[in-house]
C-alpha positions as semicolon CSV with decimal commas, in nm:
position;residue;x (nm);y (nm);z (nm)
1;X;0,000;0,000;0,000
2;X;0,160;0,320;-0,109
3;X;0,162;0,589;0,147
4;X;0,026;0,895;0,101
5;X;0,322;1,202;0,060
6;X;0,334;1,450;0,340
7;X;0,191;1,801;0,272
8;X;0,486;2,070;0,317
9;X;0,440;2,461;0,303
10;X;0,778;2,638;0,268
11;X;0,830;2,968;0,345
12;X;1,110;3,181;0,261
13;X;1,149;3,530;0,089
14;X;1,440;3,427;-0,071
15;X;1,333;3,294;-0,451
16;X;1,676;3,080;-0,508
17;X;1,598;2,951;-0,148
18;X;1,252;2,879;-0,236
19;X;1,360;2,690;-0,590
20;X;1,638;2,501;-0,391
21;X;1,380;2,387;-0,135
22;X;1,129;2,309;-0,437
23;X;1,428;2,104;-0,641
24;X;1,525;1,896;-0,323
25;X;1,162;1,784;-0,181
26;X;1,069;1,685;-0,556
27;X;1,312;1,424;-0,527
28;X;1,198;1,288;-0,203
29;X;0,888;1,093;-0,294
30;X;0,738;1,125;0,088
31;X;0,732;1,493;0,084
32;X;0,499;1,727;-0,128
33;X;0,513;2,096;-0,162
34;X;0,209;2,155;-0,114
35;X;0,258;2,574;-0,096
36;X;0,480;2,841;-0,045
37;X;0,502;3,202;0,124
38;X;0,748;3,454;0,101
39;X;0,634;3,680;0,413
40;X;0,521;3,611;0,726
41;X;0,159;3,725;0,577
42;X;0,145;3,509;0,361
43;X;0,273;3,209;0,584
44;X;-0,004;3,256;0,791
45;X;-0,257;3,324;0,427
46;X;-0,093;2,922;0,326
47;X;-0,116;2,789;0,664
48;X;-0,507;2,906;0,682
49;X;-0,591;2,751;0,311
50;X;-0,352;2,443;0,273
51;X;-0,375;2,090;0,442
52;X;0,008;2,087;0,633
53;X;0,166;1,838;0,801
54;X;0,502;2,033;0,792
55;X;0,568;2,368;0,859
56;X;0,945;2,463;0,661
57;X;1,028;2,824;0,726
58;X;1,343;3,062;0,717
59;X;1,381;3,211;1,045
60;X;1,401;3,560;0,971
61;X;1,234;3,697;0,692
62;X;1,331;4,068;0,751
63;X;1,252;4,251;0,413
64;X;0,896;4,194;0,467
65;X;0,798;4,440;0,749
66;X;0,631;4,214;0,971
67;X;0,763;4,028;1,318
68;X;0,979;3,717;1,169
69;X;1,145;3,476;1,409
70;X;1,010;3,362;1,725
71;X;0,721;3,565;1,720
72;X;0,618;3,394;1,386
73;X;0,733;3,094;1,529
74;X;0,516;3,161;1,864
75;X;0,221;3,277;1,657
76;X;0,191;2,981;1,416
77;X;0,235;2,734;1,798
78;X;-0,078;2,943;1,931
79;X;-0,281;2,872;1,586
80;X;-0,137;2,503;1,527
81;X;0,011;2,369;1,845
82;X;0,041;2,003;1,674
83;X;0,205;2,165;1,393
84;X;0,570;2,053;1,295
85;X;0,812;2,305;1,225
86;X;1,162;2,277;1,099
87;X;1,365;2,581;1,072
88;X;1,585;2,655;0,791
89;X;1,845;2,954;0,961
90;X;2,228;3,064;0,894
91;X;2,247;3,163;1,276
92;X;2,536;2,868;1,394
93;X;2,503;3,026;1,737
94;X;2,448;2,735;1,974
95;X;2,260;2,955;2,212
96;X;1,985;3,064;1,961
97;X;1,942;2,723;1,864
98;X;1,892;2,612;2,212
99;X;1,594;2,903;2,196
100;X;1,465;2,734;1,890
101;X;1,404;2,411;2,042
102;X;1,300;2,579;2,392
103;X;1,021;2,748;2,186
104;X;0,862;2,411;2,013
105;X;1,076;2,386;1,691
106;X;1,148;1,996;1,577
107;X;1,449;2,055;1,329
108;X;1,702;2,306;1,305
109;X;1,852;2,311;0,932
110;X;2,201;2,497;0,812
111;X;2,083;2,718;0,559
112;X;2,403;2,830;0,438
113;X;2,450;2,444;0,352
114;X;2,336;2,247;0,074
115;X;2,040;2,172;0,282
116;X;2,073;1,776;0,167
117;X;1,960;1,701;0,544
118;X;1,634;1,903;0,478
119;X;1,420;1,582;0,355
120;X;1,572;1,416;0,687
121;X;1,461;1,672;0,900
122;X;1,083;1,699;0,767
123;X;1,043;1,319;0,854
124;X;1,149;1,339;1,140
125;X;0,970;1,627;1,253
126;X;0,651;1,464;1,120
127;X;0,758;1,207;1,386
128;X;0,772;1,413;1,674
129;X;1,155;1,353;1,651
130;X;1,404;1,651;1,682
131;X;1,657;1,685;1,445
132;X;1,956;1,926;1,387
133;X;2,192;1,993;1,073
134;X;2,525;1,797;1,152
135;X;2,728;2,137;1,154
136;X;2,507;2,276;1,468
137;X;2,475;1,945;1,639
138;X;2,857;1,973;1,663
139;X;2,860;2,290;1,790
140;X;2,615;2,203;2,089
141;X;2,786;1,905;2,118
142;X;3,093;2,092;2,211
143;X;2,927;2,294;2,449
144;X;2,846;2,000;2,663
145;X;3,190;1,796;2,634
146;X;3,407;1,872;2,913
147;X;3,716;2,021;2,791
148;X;3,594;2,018;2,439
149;X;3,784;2,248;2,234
150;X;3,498;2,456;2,088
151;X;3,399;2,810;2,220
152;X;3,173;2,892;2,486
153;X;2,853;3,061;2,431
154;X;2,919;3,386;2,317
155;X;2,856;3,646;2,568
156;X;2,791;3,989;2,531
157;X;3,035;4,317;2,705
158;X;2,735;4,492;2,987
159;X;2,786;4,793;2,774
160;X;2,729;4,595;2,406
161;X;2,411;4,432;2,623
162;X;2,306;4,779;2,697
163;X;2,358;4,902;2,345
164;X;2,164;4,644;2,144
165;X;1,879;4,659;2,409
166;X;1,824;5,016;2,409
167;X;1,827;4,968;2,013
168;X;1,563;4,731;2,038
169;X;1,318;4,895;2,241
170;X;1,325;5,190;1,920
171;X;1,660;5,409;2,029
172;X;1,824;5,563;1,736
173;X;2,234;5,528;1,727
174;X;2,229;5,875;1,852
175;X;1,991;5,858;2,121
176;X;2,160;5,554;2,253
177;X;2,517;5,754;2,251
178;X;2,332;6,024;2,420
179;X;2,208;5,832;2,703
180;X;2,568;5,660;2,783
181;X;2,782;5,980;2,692
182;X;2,995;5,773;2,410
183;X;2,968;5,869;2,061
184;X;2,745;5,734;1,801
185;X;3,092;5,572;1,619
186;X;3,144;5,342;1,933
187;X;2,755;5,285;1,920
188;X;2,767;5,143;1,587
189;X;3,088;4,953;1,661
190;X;2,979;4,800;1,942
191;X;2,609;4,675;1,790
192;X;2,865;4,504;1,482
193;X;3,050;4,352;1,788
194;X;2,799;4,223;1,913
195;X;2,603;4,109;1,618
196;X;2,959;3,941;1,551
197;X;2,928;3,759;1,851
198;X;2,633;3,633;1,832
199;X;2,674;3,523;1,443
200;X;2,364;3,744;1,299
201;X;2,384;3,915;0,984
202;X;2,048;4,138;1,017
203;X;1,848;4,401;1,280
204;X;1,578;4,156;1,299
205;X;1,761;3,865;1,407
206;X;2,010;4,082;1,624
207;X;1,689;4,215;1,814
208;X;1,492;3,897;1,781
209;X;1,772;3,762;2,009
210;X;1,778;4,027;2,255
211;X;1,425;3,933;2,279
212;X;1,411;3,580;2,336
213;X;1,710;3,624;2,594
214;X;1,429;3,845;2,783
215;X;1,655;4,182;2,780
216;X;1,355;4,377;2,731
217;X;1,215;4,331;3,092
C-alpha cells in the first residue's frame, strides 16, 4: 500500500531559497510541496488555506515588514500547536538554537549548507523527533563535552548588552550615545561587535535575540 506524501508549506522570501527547497523535496517521494510564502503574511494566508503536516520556514524573513522569528514561530504554535516546524536559519550560534528548540521547533537546518539534510529533517519532525543539521549538532555538542575544544557561548560586554537593548526597544544610534555619553561611532561599533558575537547578519535577528534572551524586561 503506497503511502500517502506528506503536505509541506515552505516559506522563505528568498526565490533561489525557495527553488532550492522546491528542487530537493521533488526528489523525495514522501514529501509534497504543497505551498509556499514569502512573508510572514502570507505564511499565515498558506497555513489558513492548505492541508500541512510540515511547517518549513526561514527564520528571519526581515525585508517583509512584519515580526519574523520567534514571534512567527510563537504565533503559528498558538494557531497550530500540533504543527511541525523545521527551521531553515544561517544563525550557527548554539545559544539561539537552544531558543529554537525551547520554543517548540522539531528541526534546526544549516541554511548556508546544501540543505541535503532538509528531507531528513521533515520526517522526522513529522515524527515528533528533533533533528539538527550535523554542523550545529557539533557545535552544541561541544558545548556540553568537558574540555571540548569549541567556544563557549558567546557572551555579550554589559555595555554591548546595553547598546543592542536600548536599540531594540526603538533608540536611534544617537539617542543611545546620548544616554551613555559615548559617541554614536562606538555605538555602531559595538552593535557590529555584538552582532559578531552572536553570528547574525540582520536588525531583525540581532533584536529577535535580545528578545528571546528576555533583555527587554
Amino acid at each position: 500500500m503506497e503511502t500517502q506524501a506528506l503536505n509541506v508549506v515552505v516559506a522563505d522570501d528568498h526565490p533561489v531559497v525557495l527553488a532550492g527547497v522546491r528542487a530537493i523535496l521533488k526528489n523525495a517521494s514522501q514529501l509534497h510541496v504543497a505551498a509556499e510564502a514569502h512573508s510572514v503574511r502570507e505564511t499565515y494566508a498558506r497555513l489558513a488555506d492548505t492541508a500541512c503536516d510540515v511547517l518549513v520556514t526561514d527564520y528571519s524573513m526581515p525585508d517583509t515588514g512584519e515580526a519574523d522569528g520567534l514571534s512567527l514561530i510563537g504565533e503559528v504554535r498558538r494557531r497550530y500547536p500540533l504543527l511541525p516546524i523545521v527551521v531553515l536559519t544561517m544563525m550557527g550560534n548554539p545559544g539561539m538554537i537552544q531558543i529554537l528548540l525551547a520554543h517548540g521547533v522539531l528541526a534546526v537546518v544549516d541554511k548556508s549548507s546544501s540543505m541535503d539534510e532538509l528531507p531528513t529533517a521533515i520526517l522526522s519532525a513529522s515524527r515528533r523527533r528533533r533533528f539538527i543539521s550535523a554542523t550545529f549538532r557539533h557545535k552544541l555538542a561541544m558545548l556540553h563535552t568537558p574540555g571540548g575544544d569549541a567556544s563557549p557561548p558567546p557572551r555579550l560586554s554589559p555595555r554591548e548588552t546595553e547598546v543592542v537593548r536600548m536599540l531594540a526597544l526603538g533608540a536611534t544610534p544617537t539617542e543611545v550615545a546620548d544616554r551613555l555619553g559615548s559617541g554614536s561611532k562606538t555605538v555602531s561599533k559595538q552593535k557590529k561587535d555584538a552582532m559578531r558575537k552572536l553570528g547574525v547578519t540582520t536588525d531583525a535577528a540581532l533584536f529577535e535575540y535580545v528578545r528571546a534572551q528576555g533583555w527587554l524586561g
